[in-house]
Short mmCIF file of C-alpha atoms and ligand atoms in Angstrom, two decimals:
data_model
loop_
_atom_site.label_atom_id
_atom_site.label_comp_id
_atom_site.label_asym_id
_atom_site.label_seq_id
_atom_site.Cartn_x
_atom_site.Cartn_y
_atom_site.Cartn_z
CA UNK A 1 -2.63 -6.12 -13.58
CA UNK A 2 -4.36 -9.19 -12.09
CA UNK A 3 -3.30 -10.82 -8.82
CA UNK A 4 -1.64 -13.66 -10.61
CA UNK A 5 1.02 -11.27 -11.82
CA UNK A 6 2.43 -10.89 -8.42
CA UNK A 7 5.46 -12.98 -9.05
CA UNK A 8 8.01 -13.36 -6.26
CA UNK A 9 9.58 -15.91 -3.88
CA UNK A 10 7.98 -15.95 -0.46
CA UNK A 11 9.61 -17.11 2.72
CA UNK A 12 7.44 -18.46 5.51
CA UNK A 13 10.09 -17.79 8.06
CA UNK A 14 8.85 -19.17 11.48
CA UNK A 15 5.88 -20.46 13.35
CA UNK A 16 6.84 -18.18 16.41
CA UNK A 17 4.29 -15.54 16.95
CA UNK A 18 4.02 -12.78 19.64
CA UNK A 19 0.04 -12.40 19.02
CA UNK A 20 -2.74 -14.74 19.66
CA UNK A 21 -5.31 -13.80 17.04
CA UNK A 22 -8.82 -15.12 17.81
CA UNK A 23 -9.31 -16.24 14.13
CA UNK A 24 -5.76 -17.44 13.32
CA UNK A 25 -6.04 -19.39 10.02
CA UNK A 26 -3.51 -21.85 11.00
CA UNK A 27 -3.28 -21.67 14.70
CA UNK A 28 -3.99 -25.30 15.44
CA UNK A 29 -1.54 -26.49 12.62
CA UNK A 30 1.13 -24.20 14.06
CA UNK A 31 0.75 -25.51 17.62
CA UNK A 32 1.21 -29.06 16.37
CA UNK A 33 4.64 -28.40 15.03
CA UNK A 34 5.96 -25.85 17.71
CA UNK A 35 8.55 -23.27 16.81
CA UNK A 36 9.77 -24.38 13.41
CA UNK A 37 12.11 -21.86 11.71
CA UNK A 38 13.61 -21.82 8.08
CA UNK A 39 17.14 -22.66 7.80
CA UNK A 40 19.39 -20.15 6.24
CA UNK A 41 21.10 -22.49 3.76
CA UNK A 42 17.75 -23.61 2.34
CA UNK A 43 16.61 -19.92 1.93
CA UNK A 44 19.86 -19.03 0.02
CA UNK A 45 19.56 -22.05 -2.17
CA UNK A 46 15.92 -21.04 -2.92
CA UNK A 47 17.04 -17.50 -3.78
CA UNK A 48 19.89 -18.88 -6.12
CA UNK A 49 17.45 -21.10 -7.93
CA UNK A 50 14.41 -18.58 -8.22
CA UNK A 51 16.81 -15.79 -9.50
CA UNK A 52 18.54 -18.18 -12.00
CA UNK A 53 15.19 -19.06 -13.44
CA UNK A 54 13.03 -16.08 -13.23
CA UNK A 55 13.22 -12.28 -14.21
CA UNK A 56 11.35 -11.23 -11.07
CA UNK A 57 13.57 -9.94 -8.30
CA UNK A 58 10.95 -9.50 -5.56
CA UNK A 59 11.22 -11.35 -2.36
CA UNK A 60 8.54 -11.54 0.36
CA UNK A 61 8.36 -12.49 4.06
CA UNK A 62 5.17 -13.98 5.49
CA UNK A 63 3.87 -16.19 8.34
CA UNK A 64 3.03 -18.77 9.48
CA UNK A 65 4.00 -16.78 12.50
CA UNK A 66 5.28 -13.29 12.83
CA UNK A 67 8.29 -12.66 10.59
CA UNK A 68 10.04 -10.23 12.87
CA UNK A 69 10.19 -12.88 15.50
CA UNK A 70 13.16 -14.21 13.33
CA UNK A 71 14.67 -10.80 12.69
CA UNK A 72 18.27 -11.75 12.35
CA UNK A 73 17.30 -14.50 9.92
CA UNK A 74 15.13 -12.06 7.85
CA UNK A 75 18.09 -9.67 7.67
CA UNK A 76 20.43 -12.40 6.42
CA UNK A 77 18.17 -13.52 3.78
CA UNK A 78 17.59 -9.76 2.51
CA UNK A 79 21.32 -9.19 2.55
CA UNK A 80 21.90 -12.29 0.55
CA UNK A 81 19.16 -11.65 -1.91
CA UNK A 82 20.72 -8.17 -2.59
CA UNK A 83 24.03 -9.48 -2.96
CA UNK A 84 23.24 -12.07 -5.68
CA UNK A 85 20.17 -10.14 -7.19
CA UNK A 86 21.63 -6.57 -7.35
CA UNK A 87 19.90 -3.27 -6.93
CA UNK A 88 16.77 -4.50 -8.53
CA UNK A 89 15.85 -6.52 -5.42
CA UNK A 90 12.56 -5.49 -3.83
CA UNK A 91 11.40 -6.58 -0.50
CA UNK A 92 7.87 -7.00 0.86
CA UNK A 93 6.89 -8.12 4.23
CA UNK A 94 3.36 -9.00 5.88
CA UNK A 95 3.60 -8.35 9.65
CA UNK A 96 1.48 -7.95 12.67
CA UNK A 97 3.18 -4.57 13.40
CA UNK A 98 4.22 -5.43 16.86
CA UNK A 99 7.89 -5.14 16.65
CA UNK A 100 10.71 -3.16 18.39
CA UNK A 101 12.31 0.26 17.43
CA UNK A 102 15.31 -1.44 16.23
CA UNK A 103 13.20 -3.51 13.64
CA UNK A 104 11.29 -0.24 12.77
CA UNK A 105 14.63 1.41 11.83
CA UNK A 106 15.74 -1.72 9.76
CA UNK A 107 12.27 -1.70 7.91
CA UNK A 108 12.77 1.91 6.97
CA UNK A 109 16.06 1.11 5.26
CA UNK A 110 15.33 -2.34 3.68
CA UNK A 111 11.63 -2.83 2.97
CA UNK A 112 9.81 -1.45 -0.06
CA UNK A 113 6.27 -2.83 0.80
CA UNK A 114 5.02 -3.50 4.34
CA UNK A 115 1.45 -4.87 4.83
CA UNK A 116 0.26 -4.66 8.37
CA UNK A 117 -2.35 -7.08 9.58
CA UNK A 118 -4.52 -4.43 11.09
CA UNK A 119 -8.26 -4.72 11.90
CA UNK A 120 -9.37 -1.30 12.52
CA UNK A 121 -10.03 0.88 15.38
CA UNK A 122 -8.32 -0.24 18.66
CA UNK A 123 -11.67 -1.39 20.18
CA UNK A 124 -12.07 -3.73 17.24
CA UNK A 125 -8.40 -4.61 16.73
CA UNK A 126 -7.51 -5.37 20.48
CA UNK A 127 -10.37 -8.03 20.61
CA UNK A 128 -9.34 -9.67 17.50
CA UNK A 129 -5.58 -9.37 17.74
CA UNK A 130 -4.23 -9.53 21.33
CA UNK A 131 -0.80 -10.23 22.30
CA UNK A 132 0.47 -13.72 23.64
CA UNK A 133 0.01 -12.20 26.99
CA UNK A 134 -3.49 -11.20 26.45
CA UNK A 135 -2.56 -7.36 26.28
CA UNK A 136 -3.94 -4.98 23.50
CA UNK A 137 -1.52 -4.75 20.41
CA UNK A 138 -2.91 -1.69 18.62
CA UNK A 139 -1.00 1.04 20.56
CA UNK A 140 2.31 -0.60 19.64
CA UNK A 141 1.19 -0.91 16.04
CA UNK A 142 -0.02 2.75 15.99
CA UNK A 143 3.27 3.95 17.39
CA UNK A 144 5.31 2.07 14.85
CA UNK A 145 3.37 3.26 11.86
CA UNK A 146 3.28 6.85 13.09
CA UNK A 147 6.93 6.80 13.40
CA UNK A 148 7.53 5.09 10.15
CA UNK A 149 5.11 7.61 8.32
CA UNK A 150 6.67 10.74 10.02
CA UNK A 151 10.30 10.35 9.73
CA UNK A 152 11.88 12.54 7.15
CA UNK A 153 14.07 9.58 6.29
CA UNK A 154 11.18 7.63 4.72
CA UNK A 155 11.64 7.54 1.06
CA UNK A 156 10.23 4.47 -0.74
CA UNK A 157 8.50 2.33 1.92
CA UNK A 158 4.76 1.84 1.28
CA UNK A 159 2.69 0.94 4.41
CA UNK A 160 -0.67 -0.67 3.87
CA UNK A 161 -3.17 -2.32 6.02
CA UNK A 162 -4.54 -5.83 5.39
CA UNK A 163 -7.85 -6.05 7.19
CA UNK A 164 -9.72 -9.26 8.28
CA UNK A 165 -13.42 -8.53 8.06
CA UNK A 166 -15.57 -10.06 10.73
CA UNK A 167 -18.86 -9.33 12.39
CA UNK A 168 -17.12 -6.93 14.57
CA UNK A 169 -15.94 -4.55 11.62
CA UNK A 170 -18.18 -5.21 8.60
CA UNK A 171 -20.53 -2.44 9.51
CA UNK A 172 -17.71 0.10 10.32
CA UNK A 173 -15.87 0.24 6.99
CA UNK A 174 -16.12 3.83 6.19
CA UNK A 175 -14.98 4.64 9.89
CA UNK A 176 -11.93 2.21 9.24
CA UNK A 177 -10.98 4.26 6.21
CA UNK A 178 -10.91 7.39 8.36
CA UNK A 179 -8.92 5.71 11.05
CA UNK A 180 -6.32 4.41 8.63
CA UNK A 181 -6.17 7.73 6.81
CA UNK A 182 -5.40 9.50 9.93
CA UNK A 183 -2.48 7.29 10.53
CA UNK A 184 -1.19 7.98 7.01
CA UNK A 185 -2.15 4.47 5.52
CA UNK A 186 -3.33 5.01 2.02
CA UNK A 187 -3.61 1.40 0.82
CA UNK A 188 -6.12 -0.94 2.28
CA UNK A 189 -7.10 -4.40 1.31
CA UNK A 190 -9.93 -6.09 3.08
CA UNK A 191 -10.49 -9.90 3.39
CA UNK A 192 -13.65 -11.74 4.56
CA UNK A 193 -13.10 -14.04 7.36
CA UNK A 194 -12.58 -17.70 6.31
CA UNK A 195 -12.21 -20.96 8.22
CA UNK A 196 -9.04 -21.97 9.80
CA UNK A 197 -6.96 -24.75 8.12
CA UNK A 198 -7.12 -27.93 10.28
CA UNK A 199 -6.48 -31.61 9.62
CA UNK A 200 -9.61 -32.13 7.58
CA UNK A 201 -11.46 -30.10 4.85
CA UNK A 202 -14.32 -28.21 6.41
CA UNK A 203 -16.83 -30.20 4.33
CA UNK A 204 -15.49 -33.49 5.81
CA UNK A 205 -15.05 -32.36 9.50
CA UNK A 206 -17.25 -34.43 11.75
CA UNK A 207 -16.07 -32.85 14.97
CA UNK A 208 -18.84 -30.19 14.71
CA UNK A 209 -16.35 -27.30 14.75
CA UNK A 210 -17.94 -23.93 14.48
CA UNK A 211 -17.23 -21.88 11.51
CA UNK A 212 -17.69 -18.15 12.50
CA UNK A 213 -20.77 -16.74 10.84
CA UNK A 214 -19.99 -14.11 8.20
CA UNK A 215 -22.76 -12.03 6.61
CA UNK A 216 -21.50 -11.49 3.08
CA UNK A 217 -24.32 -9.21 1.97
CA UNK A 218 -23.63 -6.82 4.99
CA UNK A 219 -20.01 -6.75 4.18
CA UNK A 220 -20.70 -5.98 0.42
CA UNK A 221 -23.30 -3.33 1.23
CA UNK A 222 -20.77 -1.63 3.58
CA UNK A 223 -17.79 -2.35 1.19
CA UNK A 224 -19.17 -0.47 -1.53
CA UNK A 225 -19.90 2.57 0.40
CA UNK A 226 -16.53 2.46 1.92
CA UNK A 227 -14.84 1.98 -1.48
CA UNK A 228 -16.65 5.09 -2.94
CA UNK A 229 -15.64 7.06 0.15
CA UNK A 230 -12.08 6.16 0.07
CA UNK A 231 -11.94 6.89 -3.69
CA UNK A 232 -13.26 10.50 -2.98
CA UNK A 233 -10.72 11.18 -0.35
CA UNK A 234 -7.76 9.69 -2.27
CA UNK A 235 -7.39 6.22 -0.59
CA UNK A 236 -7.32 2.71 -2.21
CA UNK A 237 -9.85 0.40 -0.52
CA UNK A 238 -9.92 -3.12 -1.99
CA UNK A 239 -11.62 -6.25 -1.28
CA UNK A 240 -9.98 -9.72 -1.86
CA UNK A 241 -13.07 -10.43 -3.97
CA UNK A 242 -12.07 -7.70 -6.46
CA UNK A 243 -8.23 -8.53 -6.49
CA UNK A 244 -8.44 -9.45 -10.24
CA UNK A 245 -10.76 -6.65 -11.27
CA UNK A 246 -7.91 -4.60 -12.72
CA UNK A 247 -6.89 -7.07 -15.59
CA UNK A 248 -8.13 -10.10 -17.51
CA UNK A 249 -7.17 -13.47 -16.26
CA UNK A 250 -8.29 -17.01 -16.37
CA UNK A 251 -6.29 -18.09 -13.18
CA UNK A 252 -6.87 -16.62 -9.82
CA UNK A 253 -3.22 -16.10 -8.38
CA UNK A 254 0.33 -17.16 -8.39
CA UNK A 255 -0.68 -20.50 -6.76
CA UNK A 256 -1.66 -21.52 -10.27
CA UNK A 257 1.68 -20.43 -11.79
CA UNK A 258 3.00 -21.65 -9.30
CA UNK A 259 5.58 -19.63 -7.63
CA UNK A 260 7.59 -20.78 -4.52
CA UNK A 261 6.72 -20.18 -0.93
CA UNK A 262 9.44 -21.76 1.15
CA UNK A 263 8.05 -23.33 4.43
CA UNK A 264 9.86 -23.42 7.64
CA UNK A 265 10.36 -27.24 7.23
CA UNK A 266 11.84 -27.01 3.88
CA UNK A 267 9.06 -27.72 1.48
CA UNK A 268 7.90 -25.59 -1.55
CA UNK A 269 4.24 -24.40 -1.21
CA UNK A 270 2.10 -22.61 -3.91
CA UNK A 271 -0.04 -20.88 -1.20
CA UNK A 272 -0.06 -18.63 1.71
CA UNK A 273 -2.58 -21.05 3.38
CA UNK A 274 -0.21 -24.01 3.35
CA UNK A 275 2.63 -22.97 5.56
CA UNK A 276 4.05 -26.39 6.73
CA UNK A 277 4.79 -29.11 4.16
CA UNK A 278 5.06 -32.25 6.18
CA UNK A 279 1.53 -33.74 6.58
CA UNK A 280 -0.41 -31.05 4.74
CA UNK A 281 -3.45 -33.25 4.78
CA UNK A 282 -6.13 -32.15 2.48
CA UNK A 283 -4.03 -29.20 1.51
CA UNK A 284 -1.24 -31.37 0.14
CA UNK A 285 -1.87 -30.59 -3.37
CA UNK A 286 -0.24 -27.24 -2.80
CA UNK A 287 3.16 -28.70 -1.73
CA UNK A 288 4.82 -29.00 -5.00
CA UNK A 289 8.39 -29.40 -4.03
CA UNK A 290 10.88 -30.27 -1.22
CA UNK A 291 14.42 -29.46 -0.21
CA UNK A 292 16.60 -32.66 -0.55
CA UNK A 293 19.29 -32.70 2.00
CA UNK A 294 21.23 -35.41 0.28
CA UNK A 295 21.54 -33.65 -3.18
CA UNK A 296 21.46 -30.09 -1.65
CA UNK A 297 18.75 -29.27 -4.33
CA UNK A 298 14.87 -28.82 -4.41
CA UNK A 299 13.01 -31.62 -6.07
CA UNK A 300 9.59 -30.95 -7.54
CA UNK A 301 6.50 -32.86 -7.94
CA UNK A 302 5.35 -32.63 -11.51
CA UNK A 303 1.95 -34.02 -11.32
CA UNK A 304 0.97 -31.34 -8.62
CA UNK A 305 2.40 -28.55 -10.65
CA UNK A 306 0.27 -29.81 -13.65
CA UNK A 307 -2.81 -29.80 -11.60
CA UNK A 308 -2.22 -26.38 -10.19
CA UNK A 309 -1.59 -25.05 -13.67
CA UNK A 310 -4.77 -26.60 -15.13
CA UNK A 311 -6.87 -24.84 -12.52
CA UNK A 312 -8.27 -22.14 -14.82
CA UNK A 313 -11.73 -20.56 -15.15
CA UNK A 314 -11.95 -22.13 -18.52
CA UNK A 315 -11.63 -25.65 -17.04
CA UNK A 316 -13.80 -25.39 -13.92
CA UNK A 317 -17.47 -26.46 -14.64
CA UNK A 318 -19.28 -23.68 -12.74
CA UNK A 319 -16.88 -20.92 -13.94
CA UNK A 320 -16.94 -21.83 -17.76
CA UNK A 321 -20.13 -19.84 -18.46
CA UNK A 322 -19.83 -17.24 -15.62
CA UNK A 323 -19.91 -13.71 -16.71
CA UNK A 324 -17.12 -12.61 -14.53
CA UNK A 325 -14.67 -15.57 -15.26
CA UNK A 326 -12.06 -13.34 -16.69
CA UNK A 327 -11.98 -11.05 -13.64
CA UNK A 328 -12.04 -13.77 -11.05
CA UNK A 329 -10.15 -16.78 -12.39
CA UNK A 330 -11.99 -19.37 -10.26
CA UNK A 331 -11.43 -17.62 -6.88
CA UNK A 332 -8.83 -18.56 -4.04
CA UNK A 333 -8.01 -22.19 -4.57
CA UNK A 334 -6.54 -22.19 -0.93
CA UNK A 335 -9.81 -21.34 0.70
CA UNK A 336 -11.77 -23.63 -1.90
CA UNK A 337 -9.68 -26.71 -1.20
CA UNK A 338 -9.73 -26.05 2.53
CA UNK A 339 -13.51 -25.82 2.57
CA UNK A 340 -14.68 -28.31 -0.28
CA UNK A 341 -11.76 -30.59 -0.32
CA UNK A 342 -11.11 -30.22 -4.13
CA UNK A 343 -9.45 -27.74 -6.52
CA UNK A 344 -12.53 -27.26 -8.57
CA UNK A 345 -14.92 -26.71 -5.55
CA UNK A 346 -17.10 -23.70 -5.15
CA UNK A 347 -17.78 -21.18 -2.51
CA UNK A 348 -21.30 -20.15 -3.54
CA UNK A 349 -21.77 -17.20 -1.29
CA UNK A 350 -18.51 -15.74 -2.69
CA UNK A 351 -19.44 -16.36 -6.25
CA UNK A 352 -22.72 -14.24 -5.71
CA UNK A 353 -20.65 -11.50 -3.94
CA UNK A 354 -18.16 -11.18 -6.67
CA UNK A 355 -20.75 -11.02 -9.56
CA UNK A 356 -22.56 -8.34 -7.36
CA UNK A 357 -19.30 -6.41 -6.99
CA UNK A 358 -18.49 -6.67 -10.72
CA UNK A 359 -21.81 -5.32 -11.62
CA UNK A 360 -21.72 -2.43 -9.26
CA UNK A 361 -18.20 -1.31 -9.12
CA UNK A 362 -15.90 -3.27 -11.65
CA UNK A 363 -13.83 -3.44 -13.67
CA UNK A 364 -11.10 -1.30 -12.15
CA UNK A 365 -10.37 1.81 -14.19
CA UNK A 366 -6.55 1.58 -13.49
CA UNK A 367 -4.16 -1.17 -12.55
CA UNK A 368 -3.84 -1.41 -8.76
CA UNK A 369 -0.68 0.29 -7.51
CA UNK A 370 -0.13 -2.37 -4.92
CA UNK A 371 -1.59 -5.90 -5.53
CA UNK A 372 -3.14 -7.75 -2.71
CA UNK A 373 -0.76 -9.01 -0.04
S1 SF4 B 1 -4.38 -18.11 -0.22
FE1 SF4 B 1 -5.57 -17.97 -2.24
S2 SF4 B 1 -4.77 -16.03 -3.26
FE2 SF4 B 1 -3.36 -16.62 -1.52
S3 SF4 B 1 -1.85 -17.79 -2.68
FE3 SF4 B 1 -3.35 -19.17 -1.71
S4 SF4 B 1 -4.77 -19.65 -3.41
FE4 SF4 B 1 -3.68 -17.65 -3.98
S1 SF4 B 2 -17.54 -15.91 -9.52
FE1 SF4 B 2 -17.52 -18.01 -9.01
S2 SF4 B 2 -18.30 -19.03 -10.84
FE2 SF4 B 2 -17.55 -16.95 -11.55
S3 SF4 B 2 -15.48 -17.29 -12.11
FE3 SF4 B 2 -15.33 -16.79 -9.90
S4 SF4 B 2 -15.42 -18.75 -8.87
FE4 SF4 B 2 -16.08 -19.11 -11.02
#
């Protein structure tokens, strides 16, 4: 089931965050709009509209900050979704895992899928993901995951790791598999580091900002070994580059459907990388709707929806003849637009890596049990 089949409504709850990750993909953007939080009446209206027009009853909570920093709001939204959507409602969160015992207990009773942003063994994780006070965060995450995985009350909750790959961990991927396995984590998705979203596309940025070096060949060499090792010991170890290897598709993801991601400032975004609607700069092509306070309705921008829908691997010139076009779909448009400034741009290193991965390990024998976060 390719990644585009992940159909759901997402809530970008708040810009507040209790960590200060060194590579935060929208850290600068968040600082400029200080502490914005989604308002409950907009979230409820979004649920009403989404459930009226779609069969999916999957809801999701995601950045731009840490979702558990607005715990009461998250509880209210889940309660409302279950009230109007019934027993079929399923809930997914992406969290940094740094939360209280109280939140832990609520997650156990209310969440179906929890992805923890977790970069590996403490020596790696604590460098990449310190707390706002500059303290290590891994011990808190370990404690929460161990409790959730060991309590006899655990029934349906799936806890997976979403790992950002950097120069610190690309050579240690099999070790990461063992580490997560010991914590009871059976599903791991890895994502190569990509440049932060700023006010201009990377290609047009004249400020000389440094984009962290990422050795894609080393990542792939070590990924393939870890993927095989994980498979031998019964774990799932995926790469964002292989997220469509389990089914044919000519689009990359839900951003081309598009499906709603409600931003803290009341806009409708198509993509996890565009978390604030007002002044989205070069990423504005992803903001396809907006809450209208006067009519108390969402209004949509049809020209942007059309452009997103037309972004297929059949339409992009460099994809048309590509041997993996039906297992890639033209790659992540969020990353591509951020780096090249256009929807049909190309990340050459990534294309090379996807083709190599498909040759050496793809396509997947079975549909993925849990699609990439
Ligand atoms: S970040 Fe990439 S994969 Fe995720 S929603 Fe945006 S375009 Fe799709
Ligand atoms: S690997 Fe590159 S060229 Fe091939 S379909 Fe994906 S984005 Fe297009």
